[in-house]
Amino acid sequence: MKNFEYKKSLGQNFLIDQNIINKIINSIDIREDSIIIEIGPGSGALTKKLVELNANVISFEIDTRLKEELDKLEKDNNNLKIIYEDFLNIDLNKFLKTKKYKNLYFVANLPYYITTAIINKITKESNPTEMILMVQKEVAERFSAVPNTKDYGSISVFLQYNYDISKVAIVSKNCFFPVPKVDSVVIKFKSKESKLKVNNENVFYKLIKDSFQFKRKNLKNNLKKYDLEKINNVLKKYNKDLTARAESLTVEEFIDISNNL
Ligand code: SAM
């Protein structure tokens, strides 16, 4: 965009590679009666293609300097609504109650400074069919990490329990303007059709958060407030004990523990 002063503080690295845009669009498995929510349309590189899908598109953009550019797109597409607000300030639950839809999608080239906050918000306040998100490569590694690796943490367990996660594309930093410092990955989260049975999700989510609280500590130390005997009995089934660290436990093992608490 000519004469536009890109703001680093808003994560403004705009996609300029049409091939990557097409890959993102092609990865969306659009179903009937869908809403697509885009976070940060920027100058509309992705938005232009999203409106061609059979869905209503709602884009949240914090920077009103982009309004003039985005107004044209909104005028030409009556399935597009742009809302100039900080996405993090939206009461998503309440907002979605005012909409009629069967399937909900989140598609975004995320502003990196709030990647985790956005994903936490979406997963807590809504029930997406799919999320297709461009994130920094190292963040993507954390989402799909397996046990006994340095990237495996509570967010990996949380997301892998809820979604089937796959990589859509590895994206060179040269696909953006201005060029960021690191490469990115487009990652797809597809809501699991049949989730593993968790008796109480609040208990499960608290257990994983507490287990990973101090990464270097073992389960015995991180879970002092829990019934350790019960936990140990479950761990025995997997030839493990309380000296194990959270990073060595699989999603299934965490679920088994939480179902026995
Ligand atoms: N979608 C465009 C593209 O791919 O070229 C722009 C992506 S750019 C990485 C991130 C966009 O998010 C910017 O347009 C920025 O202004 C916007 N943004 C940053 N923080 C935001 C927030 N809290 N709520 C909504 N939009 C935000």
GROMACS .gro file of C-alpha atoms and ligand atoms in nm:
model
  288
    1MET     CA    1   0.000   0.000   0.000
    2LYS     CA    2   0.137   0.337  -0.103
    3ASN     CA    3   0.211   0.596   0.166
    4PHE     CA    4   0.094   0.371   0.444
    5GLU     CA    5   0.295   0.385   0.762
    6TYR     CA    6   0.303   0.025   0.885
    7LYS     CA    7   0.281  -0.007   1.260
    8LYS     CA    8   0.506  -0.269   1.411
    9SER     CA    9   0.319  -0.232   1.739
   10LEU     CA   10   0.005  -0.365   1.564
   11GLY     CA   11   0.185  -0.656   1.399
   12GLN     CA   12   0.132  -0.504   1.055
   13ASN     CA   13   0.312  -0.740   0.820
   14PHE     CA   14   0.084  -0.773   0.520
   15LEU     CA   15   0.076  -1.081   0.299
   16ILE     CA   16   0.196  -1.013  -0.054
   17ASP     CA   17   0.227  -1.370  -0.185
   18GLN     CA   18  -0.079  -1.478  -0.382
   19ASN     CA   19   0.026  -1.841  -0.372
   20ILE     CA   20   0.010  -1.846   0.010
   21ILE     CA   21  -0.325  -1.665   0.005
   22ASN     CA   22  -0.460  -1.934  -0.229
   23LYS     CA   23  -0.327  -2.211  -0.005
   24ILE     CA   24  -0.506  -2.059   0.294
   25ILE     CA   25  -0.832  -2.026   0.102
   26ASN     CA   26  -0.810  -2.379  -0.041
   27SER     CA   27  -0.755  -2.527   0.304
   28ILE     CA   28  -1.093  -2.402   0.430
   29ASP     CA   29  -1.346  -2.680   0.422
   30ILE     CA   30  -1.648  -2.454   0.394
   31ARG     CA   31  -1.991  -2.593   0.486
   32GLU     CA   32  -2.339  -2.450   0.452
   33ASP     CA   33  -2.464  -2.162   0.671
   34SER     CA   34  -2.121  -2.043   0.763
   35ILE     CA   35  -1.973  -1.735   0.917
   36ILE     CA   36  -1.606  -1.660   0.868
   37ILE     CA   37  -1.449  -1.426   1.120
   38GLU     CA   38  -1.126  -1.265   1.014
   39ILE     CA   39  -0.901  -1.090   1.264
   40GLY     CA   40  -0.699  -0.804   1.118
   41PRO     CA   41  -0.791  -0.772   0.747
   42GLY     CA   42  -0.519  -0.510   0.694
   43SER     CA   43  -0.557  -0.389   0.337
   44GLY     CA   44  -0.778  -0.688   0.256
   45ALA     CA   45  -0.535  -0.931   0.089
   46LEU     CA   46  -0.710  -1.234   0.239
   47THR     CA   47  -1.051  -1.070   0.276
   48LYS     CA   48  -1.081  -1.027  -0.103
   49LYS     CA   49  -1.067  -1.405  -0.140
   50LEU     CA   50  -1.273  -1.492   0.166
   51VAL     CA   51  -1.574  -1.304   0.027
   52GLU     CA   52  -1.571  -1.533  -0.277
   53LEU     CA   53  -1.660  -1.827  -0.051
   54ASN     CA   54  -2.019  -1.917   0.023
   55ALA     CA   55  -2.027  -1.752   0.366
   56ASN     CA   56  -2.080  -1.429   0.553
   57VAL     CA   57  -1.749  -1.268   0.638
   58ILE     CA   58  -1.698  -1.047   0.941
   59SER     CA   59  -1.358  -0.883   0.978
   60PHE     CA   60  -1.234  -0.706   1.290
   61GLU     CA   61  -0.971  -0.439   1.230
   62ILE     CA   62  -0.827  -0.221   1.505
   63ASP     CA   63  -0.663   0.036   1.276
   64THR     CA   64  -0.912   0.289   1.135
   65ARG     CA   65  -0.647   0.422   0.894
   66LEU     CA   66  -0.734   0.116   0.684
   67LYS     CA   67  -1.100   0.214   0.659
   68GLU     CA   68  -1.076   0.396   0.327
   69GLU     CA   69  -0.915   0.094   0.159
   70LEU     CA   70  -1.152  -0.155   0.320
   71ASP     CA   71  -1.464   0.053   0.253
   72LYS     CA   72  -1.433  -0.021  -0.120
   73LEU     CA   73  -1.425  -0.392  -0.055
   74GLU     CA   74  -1.722  -0.373   0.179
   75LYS     CA   75  -1.925  -0.176  -0.077
   76ASP     CA   76  -1.860  -0.435  -0.348
   77ASN     CA   77  -1.945  -0.737  -0.134
   78ASN     CA   78  -2.270  -0.755   0.056
   79ASN     CA   79  -2.154  -1.066   0.244
   80LEU     CA   80  -1.878  -0.862   0.410
   81LYS     CA   81  -1.899  -0.657   0.729
   82ILE     CA   82  -1.597  -0.483   0.873
   83ILE     CA   83  -1.596  -0.386   1.237
   84TYR     CA   84  -1.333  -0.139   1.352
   85GLU     CA   85  -1.259  -0.261   1.700
   86ASP     CA   86  -0.997  -0.438   1.902
   87PHE     CA   87  -1.088  -0.805   1.862
   88LEU     CA   88  -0.972  -0.874   2.217
   89ASN     CA   89  -1.237  -0.636   2.350
   90ILE     CA   90  -1.528  -0.809   2.178
   91ASP     CA   91  -1.761  -1.021   2.389
   92LEU     CA   92  -1.753  -1.301   2.132
   93ASN     CA   93  -2.013  -1.513   2.302
   94LYS     CA   94  -2.264  -1.228   2.310
   95PHE     CA   95  -2.172  -1.114   1.958
   96LEU     CA   96  -2.228  -1.461   1.810
   97LYS     CA   97  -2.566  -1.496   1.979
   98THR     CA   98  -2.690  -1.218   1.752
   99LYS     CA   99  -2.591  -1.416   1.440
  100LYS     CA  100  -2.754  -1.707   1.264
  101TYR     CA  101  -2.515  -1.978   1.148
  102LYS     CA  102  -2.436  -2.347   1.169
  103ASN     CA  103  -2.062  -2.337   1.117
  104LEU     CA  104  -1.805  -2.091   1.241
  105TYR     CA  105  -1.461  -2.031   1.095
  106PHE     CA  106  -1.175  -1.811   1.207
  107VAL     CA  107  -0.926  -1.723   0.937
  108ALA     CA  108  -0.642  -1.482   1.000
  109ASN     CA  109  -0.289  -1.377   0.939
  110LEU     CA  110  -0.258  -1.298   1.306
  111PRO     CA  111  -0.093  -0.994   1.459
  112TYR     CA  112   0.190  -1.178   1.633
  113TYR     CA  113   0.199  -0.974   1.951
  114ILE     CA  114  -0.135  -1.123   2.060
  115THR     CA  115  -0.139  -1.469   1.896
  116THR     CA  116  -0.193  -1.667   2.215
  117ALA     CA  117  -0.443  -1.419   2.359
  118ILE     CA  118  -0.652  -1.444   2.042
  119ILE     CA  119  -0.646  -1.824   2.033
  120ASN     CA  120  -0.737  -1.841   2.403
  121LYS     CA  121  -1.024  -1.602   2.345
  122ILE     CA  122  -1.163  -1.789   2.044
  123THR     CA  123  -1.148  -2.128   2.214
  124LYS     CA  124  -1.301  -2.002   2.540
  125GLU     CA  125  -1.578  -1.789   2.393
  126SER     CA  126  -1.683  -1.985   2.087
  127ASN     CA  127  -1.697  -2.324   1.928
  128PRO     CA  128  -1.526  -2.300   1.590
  129THR     CA  129  -1.564  -2.562   1.320
  130GLU     CA  130  -1.221  -2.466   1.191
  131MET     CA  131  -0.949  -2.209   1.257
  132ILE     CA  132  -0.691  -2.141   0.987
  133LEU     CA  133  -0.427  -1.916   1.135
  134MET     CA  134  -0.092  -1.779   1.028
  135VAL     CA  135   0.138  -1.780   1.329
  136GLN     CA  136   0.510  -1.751   1.391
  137LYS     CA  137   0.689  -2.077   1.319
  138GLU     CA  138   0.808  -2.128   1.676
  139VAL     CA  139   0.453  -2.079   1.809
  140ALA     CA  140   0.319  -2.333   1.559
  141GLU     CA  141   0.576  -2.584   1.691
  142ARG     CA  142   0.428  -2.547   2.040
  143PHE     CA  143   0.075  -2.616   1.918
  144SER     CA  144   0.157  -2.944   1.749
  145ALA     CA  145   0.442  -3.058   1.977
  146VAL     CA  146   0.456  -3.419   2.098
  147PRO     CA  147   0.559  -3.537   2.449
  148ASN     CA  148   0.925  -3.526   2.553
  149THR     CA  149   1.011  -3.233   2.331
  150LYS     CA  150   1.100  -2.884   2.449
  151ASP     CA  151   0.795  -2.730   2.278
  152TYR     CA  152   0.539  -2.955   2.446
  153GLY     CA  153   0.332  -2.769   2.704
  154SER     CA  154  -0.018  -2.712   2.839
  155ILE     CA  155  -0.124  -2.531   2.519
  156SER     CA  156  -0.022  -2.837   2.312
  157VAL     CA  157  -0.234  -3.067   2.530
  158PHE     CA  158  -0.527  -2.825   2.537
  159LEU     CA  159  -0.534  -2.773   2.159
  160GLN     CA  160  -0.465  -3.135   2.064
  161TYR     CA  161  -0.751  -3.252   2.286
  162ASN     CA  162  -0.992  -3.014   2.111
  163TYR     CA  163  -0.869  -3.009   1.752
  164ASP     CA  164  -0.704  -3.206   1.477
  165ILE     CA  165  -0.405  -2.991   1.395
  166SER     CA  166  -0.226  -2.979   1.062
  167LYS     CA  167   0.022  -2.755   0.885
  168VAL     CA  168  -0.112  -2.591   0.570
  169ALA     CA  169   0.203  -2.411   0.462
  170ILE     CA  170   0.543  -2.299   0.579
  171VAL     CA  171   0.570  -1.933   0.489
  172SER     CA  172   0.895  -1.748   0.429
  173LYS     CA  173   0.925  -1.406   0.589
  174ASN     CA  174   0.971  -1.271   0.235
  175CYS     CA  175   0.601  -1.334   0.166
  176PHE     CA  176   0.518  -1.028   0.379
  177PHE     CA  177   0.564  -0.656   0.359
  178PRO     CA  178   0.729  -0.520   0.565
  179VAL     CA  179   0.948  -0.831   0.602
  180PRO     CA  180   0.926  -0.965   0.961
  181LYS     CA  181   1.219  -1.118   1.150
  182VAL     CA  182   1.099  -1.478   1.139
  183ASP     CA  183   0.924  -1.728   0.914
  184SER     CA  184   0.563  -1.831   0.973
  185VAL     CA  185   0.337  -2.131   0.943
  186VAL     CA  186  -0.027  -2.153   0.844
  187ILE     CA  187  -0.187  -2.396   1.083
  188LYS     CA  188  -0.529  -2.551   1.063
  189PHE     CA  189  -0.734  -2.651   1.367
  190LYS     CA  190  -1.031  -2.869   1.286
  191SER     CA  191  -1.278  -2.932   1.565
  192LYS     CA  192  -1.262  -3.302   1.660
  193GLU     CA  193  -1.571  -3.496   1.553
  194SER     CA  194  -1.534  -3.733   1.845
  195LYS     CA  195  -1.330  -3.610   2.135
  196LEU     CA  196  -1.179  -3.842   2.394
  197LYS     CA  197  -1.411  -3.867   2.694
  198VAL     CA  198  -1.330  -3.614   2.963
  199ASN     CA  199  -1.566  -3.626   3.264
  200ASN     CA  200  -1.514  -3.266   3.362
  201GLU     CA  201  -1.332  -3.029   3.127
  202ASN     CA  202  -1.269  -2.771   3.399
  203VAL     CA  203  -1.087  -3.031   3.607
  204PHE     CA  204  -0.891  -3.144   3.300
  205TYR     CA  205  -0.789  -2.791   3.199
  206LYS     CA  206  -0.682  -2.706   3.554
  207LEU     CA  207  -0.484  -3.028   3.580
  208ILE     CA  208  -0.280  -2.957   3.266
  209LYS     CA  209  -0.221  -2.596   3.369
  210ASP     CA  210  -0.102  -2.701   3.714
  211SER     CA  211   0.107  -2.992   3.585
  212PHE     CA  212   0.310  -2.762   3.360
  213GLN     CA  213   0.326  -2.473   3.608
  214PHE     CA  214   0.698  -2.513   3.677
  215LYS     CA  215   0.846  -2.691   3.377
  216ARG     CA  216   1.150  -2.823   3.565
  217LYS     CA  217   0.951  -2.963   3.856
  218ASN     CA  218   0.806  -3.313   3.855
  219LEU     CA  219   0.438  -3.399   3.896
  220LYS     CA  220   0.473  -3.460   4.270
  221ASN     CA  221   0.587  -3.101   4.321
  222ASN     CA  222   0.357  -2.931   4.075
  223LEU     CA  223   0.050  -3.119   4.196
  224LYS     CA  224   0.100  -3.094   4.572
  225LYS     CA  225  -0.261  -2.990   4.627
  226TYR     CA  226  -0.401  -3.295   4.449
  227ASP     CA  227  -0.473  -3.646   4.573
  228LEU     CA  228  -0.130  -3.781   4.481
  229GLU     CA  229  -0.217  -4.141   4.560
  230LYS     CA  230  -0.495  -4.140   4.303
  231ILE     CA  231  -0.264  -3.984   4.045
  232ASN     CA  232   0.009  -4.236   4.118
  233ASN     CA  233  -0.232  -4.524   4.070
  234VAL     CA  234  -0.318  -4.400   3.721
  235LEU     CA  235   0.046  -4.338   3.635
  236LYS     CA  236   0.137  -4.696   3.730
  237LYS     CA  237  -0.076  -4.819   3.438
  238TYR     CA  238   0.164  -4.642   3.206
  239ASN     CA  239   0.477  -4.753   3.392
  240LYS     CA  240   0.523  -4.402   3.526
  241ASP     CA  241   0.523  -4.245   3.871
  242LEU     CA  242   0.509  -3.905   4.040
  243THR     CA  243   0.873  -3.832   3.961
  244ALA     CA  244   0.772  -3.794   3.596
  245ARG     CA  245   0.751  -3.446   3.450
  246ALA     CA  246   0.439  -3.317   3.276
  247GLU     CA  247   0.627  -3.303   2.947
  248SER     CA  248   0.645  -3.684   2.938
  249LEU     CA  249   0.268  -3.739   2.965
  250THR     CA  250   0.045  -3.788   2.662
  251VAL     CA  251  -0.294  -3.621   2.616
  252GLU     CA  252  -0.461  -3.959   2.688
  253GLU     CA  253  -0.268  -3.997   3.014
  254PHE     CA  254  -0.371  -3.649   3.132
  255ILE     CA  255  -0.730  -3.736   3.050
  256ASP     CA  256  -0.710  -4.063   3.241
  257ILE     CA  257  -0.572  -3.881   3.548
  258SER     CA  258  -0.836  -3.610   3.536
  259ASN     CA  259  -1.115  -3.866   3.501
  260ASN     CA  260  -0.995  -4.031   3.820
  261LEU     CA  261  -0.977  -3.719   4.035
  262SAM     N1  262  -0.478  -0.982   0.688
  262SAM     C1  263  -0.379  -0.888   0.642
  262SAM     C2  264  -0.281  -0.959   0.551
  262SAM     O1  265  -0.271  -1.082   0.562
  262SAM     O2  266  -0.214  -0.893   0.472
  262SAM     C3  267  -0.306  -0.818   0.758
  262SAM     C4  268  -0.239  -0.908   0.860
  262SAM     S1  269  -0.138  -0.825   0.973
  262SAM     C5  270  -0.027  -0.955   1.019
  262SAM     C6  271  -0.235  -0.810   1.121
  262SAM     C7  272  -0.354  -0.714   1.115
  262SAM     O3  273  -0.421  -0.718   1.242
  262SAM     C8  274  -0.321  -0.566   1.092
  262SAM     O4  275  -0.406  -0.514   0.994
  262SAM     C9  276  -0.346  -0.500   1.228
  262SAM     O5  277  -0.383  -0.363   1.217
  262SAM    C10  278  -0.457  -0.586   1.282
  262SAM     N2  279  -0.468  -0.588   1.429
  262SAM    C11  280  -0.370  -0.579   1.520
  262SAM     N3  281  -0.418  -0.590   1.645
  262SAM    C12  282  -0.552  -0.610   1.633
  262SAM    C13  283  -0.658  -0.628   1.727
  262SAM     N4  284  -0.634  -0.630   1.857
  262SAM     N5  285  -0.784  -0.644   1.680
  262SAM    C14  286  -0.808  -0.642   1.546
  262SAM     N6  287  -0.713  -0.625   1.453
  262SAM    C15  288  -0.586  -0.610   1.495
   0.00000   0.00000   0.00000
